Structures are given as C-alpha cells and as structure tokens.
Short mmCIF file of C-alpha atoms in Angstrom, two decimals:
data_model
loop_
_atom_site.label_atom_id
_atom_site.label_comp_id
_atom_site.label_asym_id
_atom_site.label_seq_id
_atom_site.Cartn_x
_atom_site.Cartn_y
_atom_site.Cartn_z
CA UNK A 21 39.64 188.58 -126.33
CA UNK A 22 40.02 185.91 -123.70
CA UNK A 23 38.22 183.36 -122.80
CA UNK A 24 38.59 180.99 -119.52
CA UNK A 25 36.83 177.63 -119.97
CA UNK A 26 36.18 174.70 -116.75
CA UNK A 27 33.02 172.67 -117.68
CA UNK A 28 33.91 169.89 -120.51
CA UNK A 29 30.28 171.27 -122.45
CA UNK A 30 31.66 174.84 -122.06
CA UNK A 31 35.09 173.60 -123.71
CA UNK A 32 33.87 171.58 -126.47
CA UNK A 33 32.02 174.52 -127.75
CA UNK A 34 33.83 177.67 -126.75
CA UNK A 35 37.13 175.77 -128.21
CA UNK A 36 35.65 175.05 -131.72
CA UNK A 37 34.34 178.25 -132.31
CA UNK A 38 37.64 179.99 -131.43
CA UNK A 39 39.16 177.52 -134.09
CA UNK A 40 37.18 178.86 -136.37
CA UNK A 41 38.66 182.41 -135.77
CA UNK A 42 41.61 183.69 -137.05
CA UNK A 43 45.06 183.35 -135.12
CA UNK A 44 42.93 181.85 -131.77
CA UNK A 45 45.27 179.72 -129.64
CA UNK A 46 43.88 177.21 -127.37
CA UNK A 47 46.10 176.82 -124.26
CA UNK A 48 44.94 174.19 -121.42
CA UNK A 49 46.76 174.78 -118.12
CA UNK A 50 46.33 174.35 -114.35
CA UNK A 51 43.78 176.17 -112.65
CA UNK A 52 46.26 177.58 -109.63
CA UNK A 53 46.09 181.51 -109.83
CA UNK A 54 44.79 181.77 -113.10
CA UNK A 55 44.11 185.07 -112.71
CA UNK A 56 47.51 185.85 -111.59
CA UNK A 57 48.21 183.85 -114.46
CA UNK A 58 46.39 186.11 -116.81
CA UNK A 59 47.64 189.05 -115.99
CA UNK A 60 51.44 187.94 -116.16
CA UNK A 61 51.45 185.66 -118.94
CA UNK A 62 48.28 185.57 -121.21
CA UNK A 63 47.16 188.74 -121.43
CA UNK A 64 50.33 190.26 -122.74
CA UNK A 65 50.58 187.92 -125.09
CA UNK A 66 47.91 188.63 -126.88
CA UNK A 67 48.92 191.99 -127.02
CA UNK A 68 52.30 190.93 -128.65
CA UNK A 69 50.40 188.52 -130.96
CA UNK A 70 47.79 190.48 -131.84
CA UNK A 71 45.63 186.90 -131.55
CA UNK A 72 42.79 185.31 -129.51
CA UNK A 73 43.89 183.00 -126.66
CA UNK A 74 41.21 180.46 -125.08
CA UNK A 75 42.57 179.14 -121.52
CA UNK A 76 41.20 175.88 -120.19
CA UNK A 77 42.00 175.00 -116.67
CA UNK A 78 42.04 171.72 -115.05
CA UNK A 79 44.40 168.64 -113.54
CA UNK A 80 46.99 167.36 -115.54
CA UNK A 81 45.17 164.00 -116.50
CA UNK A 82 41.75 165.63 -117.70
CA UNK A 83 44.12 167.61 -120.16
CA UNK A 84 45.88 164.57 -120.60
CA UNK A 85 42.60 162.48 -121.53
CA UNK A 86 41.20 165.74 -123.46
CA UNK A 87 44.16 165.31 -125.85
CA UNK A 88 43.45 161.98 -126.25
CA UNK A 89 39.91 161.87 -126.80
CA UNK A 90 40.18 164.24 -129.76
CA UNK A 91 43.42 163.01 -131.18
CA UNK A 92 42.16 163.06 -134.72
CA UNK A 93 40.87 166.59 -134.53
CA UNK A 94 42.90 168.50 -131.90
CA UNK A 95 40.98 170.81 -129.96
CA UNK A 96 43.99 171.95 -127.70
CA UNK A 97 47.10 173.63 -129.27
CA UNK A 98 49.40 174.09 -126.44
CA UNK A 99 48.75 172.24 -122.98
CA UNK A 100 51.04 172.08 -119.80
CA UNK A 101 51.23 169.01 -117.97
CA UNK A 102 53.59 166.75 -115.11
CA UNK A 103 56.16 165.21 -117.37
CA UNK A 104 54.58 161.47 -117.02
CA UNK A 105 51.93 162.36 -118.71
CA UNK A 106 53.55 164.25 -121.49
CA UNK A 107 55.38 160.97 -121.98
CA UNK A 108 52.15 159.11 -122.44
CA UNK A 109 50.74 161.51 -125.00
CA UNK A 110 53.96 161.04 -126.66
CA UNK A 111 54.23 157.26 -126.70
CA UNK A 112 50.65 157.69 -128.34
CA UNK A 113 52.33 159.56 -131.00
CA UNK A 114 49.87 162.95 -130.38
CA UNK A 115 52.39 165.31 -129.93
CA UNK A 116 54.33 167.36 -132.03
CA UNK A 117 58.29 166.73 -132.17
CA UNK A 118 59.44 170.63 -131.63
CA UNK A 119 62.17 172.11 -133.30
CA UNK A 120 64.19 174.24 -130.90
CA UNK A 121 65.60 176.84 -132.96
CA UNK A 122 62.24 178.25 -133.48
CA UNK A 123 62.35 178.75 -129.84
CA UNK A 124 65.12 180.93 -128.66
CA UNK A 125 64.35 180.53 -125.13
CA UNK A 126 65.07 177.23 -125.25
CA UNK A 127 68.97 177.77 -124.78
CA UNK A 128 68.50 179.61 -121.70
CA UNK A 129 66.63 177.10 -119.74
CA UNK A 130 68.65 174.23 -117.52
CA UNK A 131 69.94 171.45 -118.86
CA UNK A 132 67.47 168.98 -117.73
CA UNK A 133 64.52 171.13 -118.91
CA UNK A 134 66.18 171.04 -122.55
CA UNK A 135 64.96 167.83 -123.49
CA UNK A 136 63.36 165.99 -121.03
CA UNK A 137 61.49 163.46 -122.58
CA UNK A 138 64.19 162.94 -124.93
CA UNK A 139 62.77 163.33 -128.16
CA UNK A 140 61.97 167.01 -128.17
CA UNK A 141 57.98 166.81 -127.54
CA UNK A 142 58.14 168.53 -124.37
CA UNK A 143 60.40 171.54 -122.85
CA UNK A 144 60.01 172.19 -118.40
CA UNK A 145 58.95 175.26 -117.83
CA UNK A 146 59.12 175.08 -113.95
CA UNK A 147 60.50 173.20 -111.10
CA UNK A 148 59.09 172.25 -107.90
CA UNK A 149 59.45 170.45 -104.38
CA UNK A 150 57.62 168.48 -102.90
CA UNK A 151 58.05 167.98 -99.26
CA UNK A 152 56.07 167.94 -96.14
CA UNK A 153 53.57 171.39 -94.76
CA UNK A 154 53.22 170.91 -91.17
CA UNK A 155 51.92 173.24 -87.93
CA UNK A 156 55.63 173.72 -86.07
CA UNK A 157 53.47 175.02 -83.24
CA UNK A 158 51.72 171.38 -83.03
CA UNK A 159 54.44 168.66 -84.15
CA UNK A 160 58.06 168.02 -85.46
CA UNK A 161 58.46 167.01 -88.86
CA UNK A 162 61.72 164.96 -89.22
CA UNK A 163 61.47 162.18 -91.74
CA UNK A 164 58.56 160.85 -94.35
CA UNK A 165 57.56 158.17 -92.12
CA UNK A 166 56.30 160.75 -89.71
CA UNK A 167 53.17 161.12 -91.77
CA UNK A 168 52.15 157.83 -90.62
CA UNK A 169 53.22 158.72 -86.51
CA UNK A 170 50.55 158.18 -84.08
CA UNK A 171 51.05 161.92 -83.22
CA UNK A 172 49.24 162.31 -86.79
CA UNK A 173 46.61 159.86 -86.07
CA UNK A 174 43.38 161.21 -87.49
CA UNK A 175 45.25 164.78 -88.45
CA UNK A 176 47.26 163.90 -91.46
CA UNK A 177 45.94 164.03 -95.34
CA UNK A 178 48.16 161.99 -98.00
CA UNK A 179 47.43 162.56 -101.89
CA UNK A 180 45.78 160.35 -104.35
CA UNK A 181 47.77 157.99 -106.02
CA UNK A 182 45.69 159.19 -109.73
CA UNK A 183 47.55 163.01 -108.74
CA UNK A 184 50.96 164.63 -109.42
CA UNK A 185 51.82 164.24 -105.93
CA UNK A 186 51.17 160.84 -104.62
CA UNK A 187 53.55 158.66 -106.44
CA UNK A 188 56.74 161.20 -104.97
CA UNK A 189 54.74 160.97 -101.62
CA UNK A 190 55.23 156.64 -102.15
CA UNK A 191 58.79 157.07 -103.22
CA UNK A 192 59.58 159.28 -100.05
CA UNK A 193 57.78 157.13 -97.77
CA UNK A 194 58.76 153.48 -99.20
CA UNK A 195 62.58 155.27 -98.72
CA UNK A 196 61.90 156.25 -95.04
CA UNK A 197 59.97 153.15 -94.20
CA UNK A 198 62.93 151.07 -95.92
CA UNK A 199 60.48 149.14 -98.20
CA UNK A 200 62.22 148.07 -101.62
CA UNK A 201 60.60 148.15 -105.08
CA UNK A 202 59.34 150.17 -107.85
CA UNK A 203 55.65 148.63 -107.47
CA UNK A 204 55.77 150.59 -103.73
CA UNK A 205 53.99 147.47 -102.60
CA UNK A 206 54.74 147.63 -98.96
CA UNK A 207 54.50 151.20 -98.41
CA UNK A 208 50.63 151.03 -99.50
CA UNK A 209 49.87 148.07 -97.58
CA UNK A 210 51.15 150.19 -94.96
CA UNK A 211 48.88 153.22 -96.03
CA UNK A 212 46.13 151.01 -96.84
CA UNK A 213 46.40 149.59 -92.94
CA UNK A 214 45.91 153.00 -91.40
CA UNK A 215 43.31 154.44 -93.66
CA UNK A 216 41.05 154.89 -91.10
CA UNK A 217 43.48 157.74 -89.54
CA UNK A 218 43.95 159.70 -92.31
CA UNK A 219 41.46 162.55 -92.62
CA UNK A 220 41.60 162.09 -96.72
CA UNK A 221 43.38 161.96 -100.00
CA UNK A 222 43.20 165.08 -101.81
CA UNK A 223 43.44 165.53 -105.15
CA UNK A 224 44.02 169.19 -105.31
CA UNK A 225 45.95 171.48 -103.51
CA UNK A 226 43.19 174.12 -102.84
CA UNK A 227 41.40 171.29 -101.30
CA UNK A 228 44.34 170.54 -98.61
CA UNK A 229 45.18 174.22 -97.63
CA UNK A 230 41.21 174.70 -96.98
CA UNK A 231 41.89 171.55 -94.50
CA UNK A 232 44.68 173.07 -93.11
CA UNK A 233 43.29 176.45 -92.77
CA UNK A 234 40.31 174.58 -90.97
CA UNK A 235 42.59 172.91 -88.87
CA UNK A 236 41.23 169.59 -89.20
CA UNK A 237 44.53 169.04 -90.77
CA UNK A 238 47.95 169.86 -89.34
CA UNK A 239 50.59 167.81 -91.51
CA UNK A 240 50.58 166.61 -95.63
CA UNK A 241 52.76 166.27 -98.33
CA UNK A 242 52.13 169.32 -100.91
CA UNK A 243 54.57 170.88 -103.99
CA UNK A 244 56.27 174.05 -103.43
CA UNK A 245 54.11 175.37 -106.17
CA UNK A 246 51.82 175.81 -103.05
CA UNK A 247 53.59 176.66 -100.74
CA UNK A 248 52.32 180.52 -100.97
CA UNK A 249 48.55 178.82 -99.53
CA UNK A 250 49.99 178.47 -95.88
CA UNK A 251 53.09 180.98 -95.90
CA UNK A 252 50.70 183.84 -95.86
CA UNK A 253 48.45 182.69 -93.20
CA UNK A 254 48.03 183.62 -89.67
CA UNK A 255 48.98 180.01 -88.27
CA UNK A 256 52.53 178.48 -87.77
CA UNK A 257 52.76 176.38 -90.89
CA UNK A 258 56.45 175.20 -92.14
CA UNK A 259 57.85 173.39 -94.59
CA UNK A 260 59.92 170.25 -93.83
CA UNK A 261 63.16 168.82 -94.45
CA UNK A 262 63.11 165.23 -93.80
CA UNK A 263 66.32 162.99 -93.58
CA UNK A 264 65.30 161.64 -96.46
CA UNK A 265 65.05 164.83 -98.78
CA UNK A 266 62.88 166.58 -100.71
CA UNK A 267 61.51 164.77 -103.87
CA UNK A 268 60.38 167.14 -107.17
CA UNK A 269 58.84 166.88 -110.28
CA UNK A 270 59.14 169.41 -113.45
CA UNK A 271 55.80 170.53 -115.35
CA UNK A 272 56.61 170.44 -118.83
CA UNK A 273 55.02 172.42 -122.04
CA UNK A 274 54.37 170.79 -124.89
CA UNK A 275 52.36 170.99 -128.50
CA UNK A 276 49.70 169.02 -129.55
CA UNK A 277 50.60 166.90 -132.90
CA UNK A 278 48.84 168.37 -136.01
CA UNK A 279 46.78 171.51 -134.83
CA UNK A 280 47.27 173.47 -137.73
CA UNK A 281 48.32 176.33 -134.90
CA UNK A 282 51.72 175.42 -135.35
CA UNK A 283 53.35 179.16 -135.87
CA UNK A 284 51.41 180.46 -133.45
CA UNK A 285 51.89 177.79 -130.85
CA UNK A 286 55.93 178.20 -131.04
CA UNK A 287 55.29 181.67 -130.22
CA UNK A 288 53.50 181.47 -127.14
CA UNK A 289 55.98 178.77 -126.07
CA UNK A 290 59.12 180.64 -126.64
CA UNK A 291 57.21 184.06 -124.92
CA UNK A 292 56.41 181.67 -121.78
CA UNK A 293 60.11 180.15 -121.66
CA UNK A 294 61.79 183.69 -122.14
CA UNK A 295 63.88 185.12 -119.14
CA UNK A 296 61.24 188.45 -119.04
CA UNK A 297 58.06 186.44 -118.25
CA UNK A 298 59.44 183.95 -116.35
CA UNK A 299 61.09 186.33 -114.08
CA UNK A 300 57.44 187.71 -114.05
CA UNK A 301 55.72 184.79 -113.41
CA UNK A 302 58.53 183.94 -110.33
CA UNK A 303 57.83 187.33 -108.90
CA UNK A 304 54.00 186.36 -108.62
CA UNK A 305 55.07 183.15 -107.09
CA UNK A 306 53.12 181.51 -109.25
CA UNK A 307 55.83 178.94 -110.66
CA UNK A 308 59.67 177.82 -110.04
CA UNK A 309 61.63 179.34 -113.18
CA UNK A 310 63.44 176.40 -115.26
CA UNK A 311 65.11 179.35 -117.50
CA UNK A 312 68.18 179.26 -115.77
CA UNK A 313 68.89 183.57 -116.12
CA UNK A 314 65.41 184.28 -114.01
CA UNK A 315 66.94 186.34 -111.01
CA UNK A 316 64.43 186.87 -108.65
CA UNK A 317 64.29 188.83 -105.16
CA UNK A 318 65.30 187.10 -101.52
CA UNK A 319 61.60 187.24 -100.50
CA UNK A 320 59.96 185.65 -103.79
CA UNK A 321 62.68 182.84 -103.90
CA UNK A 322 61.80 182.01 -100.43
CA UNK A 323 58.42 180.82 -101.65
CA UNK A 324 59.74 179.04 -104.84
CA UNK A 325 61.79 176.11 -106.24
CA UNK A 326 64.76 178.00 -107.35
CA UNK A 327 68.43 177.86 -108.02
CA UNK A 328 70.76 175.57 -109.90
CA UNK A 329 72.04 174.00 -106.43
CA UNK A 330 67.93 173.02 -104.94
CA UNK A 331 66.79 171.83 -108.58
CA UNK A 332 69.97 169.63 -108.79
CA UNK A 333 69.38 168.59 -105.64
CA UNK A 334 65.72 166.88 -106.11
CA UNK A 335 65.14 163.54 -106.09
CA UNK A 336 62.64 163.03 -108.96
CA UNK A 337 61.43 160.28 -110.73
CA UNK A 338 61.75 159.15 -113.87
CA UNK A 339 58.80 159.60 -116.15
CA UNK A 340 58.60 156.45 -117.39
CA UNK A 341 58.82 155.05 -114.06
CA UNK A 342 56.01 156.39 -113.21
CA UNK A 343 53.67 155.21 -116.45
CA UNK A 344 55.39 151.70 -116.51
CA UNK A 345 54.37 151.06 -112.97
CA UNK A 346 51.11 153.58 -112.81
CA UNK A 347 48.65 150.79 -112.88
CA UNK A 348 50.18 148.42 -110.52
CA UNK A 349 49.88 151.25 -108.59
CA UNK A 350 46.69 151.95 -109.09
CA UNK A 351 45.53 148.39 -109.13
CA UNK A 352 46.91 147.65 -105.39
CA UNK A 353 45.70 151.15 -104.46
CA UNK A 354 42.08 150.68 -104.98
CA UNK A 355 42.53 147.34 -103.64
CA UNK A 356 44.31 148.00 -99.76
CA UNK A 357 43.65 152.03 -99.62
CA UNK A 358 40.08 152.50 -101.28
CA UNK A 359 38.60 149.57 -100.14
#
C-alpha cells in the first residue's frame, strides 16, 4: 500500500510508522507527474517486491535539508536529487557508498551517469536541457542575452538562484553577455539592474507554465524535463537554440547512509535504472533515460533529453562548482536581485 506524503507534519509521521512495518521503503522524489510516476515506476514495484513504498514529493533542497536534519536517524531510504546537492550530502558523509554489482543496471547506463560524483554515492538516472521556452508567434529567441532584450521588458520570468535552474540560467547568460568568472558577478548585477522588468523568479516549473499559459509570460529559461507543459498547448510555444547552446544538468539517485533498508533500497534502484522501466518512464515523458539501451519512439524523443550525441553535447556544470560558489551566489543575489 502506497502512500504519497507533501506536508513536513504529514512526513514525519506517516514515514516513522511505515519504518516500523516490514519491508516499507521510503522514497523522496520530485513532485512532477507523480501520478504518472506511480503508475510507471512505483506501483509495479511493489508488486515485484512484495513491500510497502512511502513517496514524498518536493524540491531537491527540502529533500536535501530533510536528509540532513535527521542524519542520525534516517527517515528517507532512497531520495533523487540535482547532482550538487547529492555532492553536499556526500561531503557530509550521509550517504551510503553503493556497490555496483548489486545493481546490474548500472552497466547499461552512460558513462558519465556511472559514477558521477566519483565515489559511488550517487548513479544519474536522467538527463535534461535546459534552454529557453519562448512564444515564436511573439519574439525570436537567438542567444541567452535575449532574456534581458527590451522586447522582453516586463514579459520575461528568470529562475531563482536557490533552484536547479538558475545557476545554468547564470552560466548561459554570463557566456552570452561575455562576463568572466565563476562568482557570475556581473551577470547578476546585470539581472539585479533590470529587476523591475522581470515578471518573477520562479521556483518551480508548474509555477512558470501557469505564467505562460496566462500569457503574462512569453519567454524563460525551463529544463526539458518540462518541456511536455507548453508542447501540448494550444499557443505557439518553442524551444530555443541559442548561439551559445543548451546547458544541462543530470538528476542523480542515491541512498541514504545507514537506513537499515539497505537490501531493499538496491532493489528499487537497480528496478528504476533497468532498460524496461526506463524505456517506460521515457514513453510517459516523464524523464530523459541515462540507461544508454532505452529506445524510445520519434514522437516521445521529441519531448525528451535523449541520445548519446544531445547528452554529450550539454554544457553542464560541475557539481562542485556549483556548492563551492553557491553562497557567493546567493550572498550577491539577495543583495542586487532581492533587494
């Protein structure tokens, strides 16, 4: 029996009790089609397990500072998360190192998935873009500095800097607008200057495509993982390829350190990594495959980060990038942007 968890008083207490039961596994992933979700992944793994599983849902970092906040007593066995902030949990020491040949899948996925944190406490499970949505019917979409265009004046939403998506949005832009530096310093000065013409920064996708869909936006950065909000609607909404490229990030899976789940836990991971359900899961469109067999048809991979040639092809960052300079970031963001 499932259960699907959002409020933190809900989690606490629906999470301890299925600890209590036998073979319950606690999962915490990201809300986006988590019904969808369900049916494809969850669901038919408890069938094969023959266990419990207890889904929370929620942004990367309130997983992130879950894990954290009951790193004595883990509460979460298995949690998904951008790879940054698997790298923080693991430079904390609260994850578990994994050992790959309980997880057959792991062979089949692509190289950089493998490993990539480098000391096997986290595997990718799915690729995506990130590049620019925009209404073709309204404007032309031709590099990252476009977002900041007086066409867009007033019409354009940027993400936070605290979300997946807004330190590739500063890495695009600081290219375009040829500022230098990893502390993206100029480029949110820049931001910070023309705050006033940006409609807001959103923090979740379903936030931006209701924007869109209003049309009080017509132009913002978003991952491909999204991408599915504005292809099926009625207006003209494309997805860009700047002169500069497309930037990308990888979610990666990983297992809490000590949750007594262990057996379980390298179940579900290997099920979820396995060419079957991520094949299903692509289908869906509900993630970019990073198990390298997943075949998929013309019309899903049209909606989906897919194919050795476009994941090769992304310009992502580097984790620890992204944690070593996080609260500069921060720090100048709250300072020139919030303010």
């Amino acid at each position: 029996m499932k259960h699907f968890l959002c409020s933190a008083v809900a989690l606490s207490f629906l999470a301890s009790g299925a600890m209590a039961q036998d073979k319950t596994l606690t999962i915490s992933v990201y809300s986006f089609g988590k019904d969808a979700m369900d049916e494809a992944v969850f669901s038919p793994f408890e069938e094969v397990c023959g266990c419990d599983v207890v889904i929370e849902t929620g942004r990367s970092v309130e997983r992130m500072a879950k894990i954290e906040a009951n790193a004595d007593d883990p509460v979460i066995d298995v949690a998904v998360m951008a790879a940054q902030d698997a790298l923080s949990l693991s430079r904390q020491d609260l994850l578990a190192p994994m050992d790959f040949a309980k997880i057959p899948s792991h062979r089949d996925l692509y190289a950089s998935a493998q490993d990539p944190l480098g000391n096997q406490t986290a595997l990718g499970y799915g690729f995506y873009a990130t590049s620019i949505v925009y209404r073709s019917d309204l404007i032309e979409i031709d590099s990252w500095a476009d977002l900041l265009s007086d066409d867009l004046k007033g019409r354009v939403a940027l993400p936070n800097i605290t979300g997946t998506q807004g330190p590739l949005t500063l890495e695009m832009m600081s290219k375009a607008l040829g500022h230098k530096g990893a502390d993206y310093a100029a480029t949110i000065d820049t931001i910070g200057a023309q705050a006033d013409d940006i409609v807001t920064f959103y923090n979740r996708s379903s936030e931006l495509a209701q924007l869109m869909l209003q049309e009080e936006v017509i132009a913002a950065p978003v991952g491909r993982f999204a991408w599915s909000r504005f292809s099926g609607a009625d207006l003209p909404f494309a997805w860009a390829e700047p002169a500069e490229g497309q930037t990308g990030g990888m979610n990666v899976i990983v297992m809490t350190k000590d949750n007594g789940n262990e057996d379980l836990a390298y179940q579900f991971i290997d099920y979820w990594l396995s060419t079957k359900v991520q094949t299903r899961v692509a289908e869906a469109g509900l993630d970019s495959p990073a198990n390298s067999k997943v075949v998929v048809s013309d019309e899903a991979a049209a909606s989906l980060t897919y194919g050795a040639e476009v994941i090769n092809g992304l310009k992502m960052l580097n984790p620890a990038a992204i944690i070593d300079n996080r609260e500069a970031w921060l720090d100048r963001w709250n300072e020139k942007v919030v303010n």
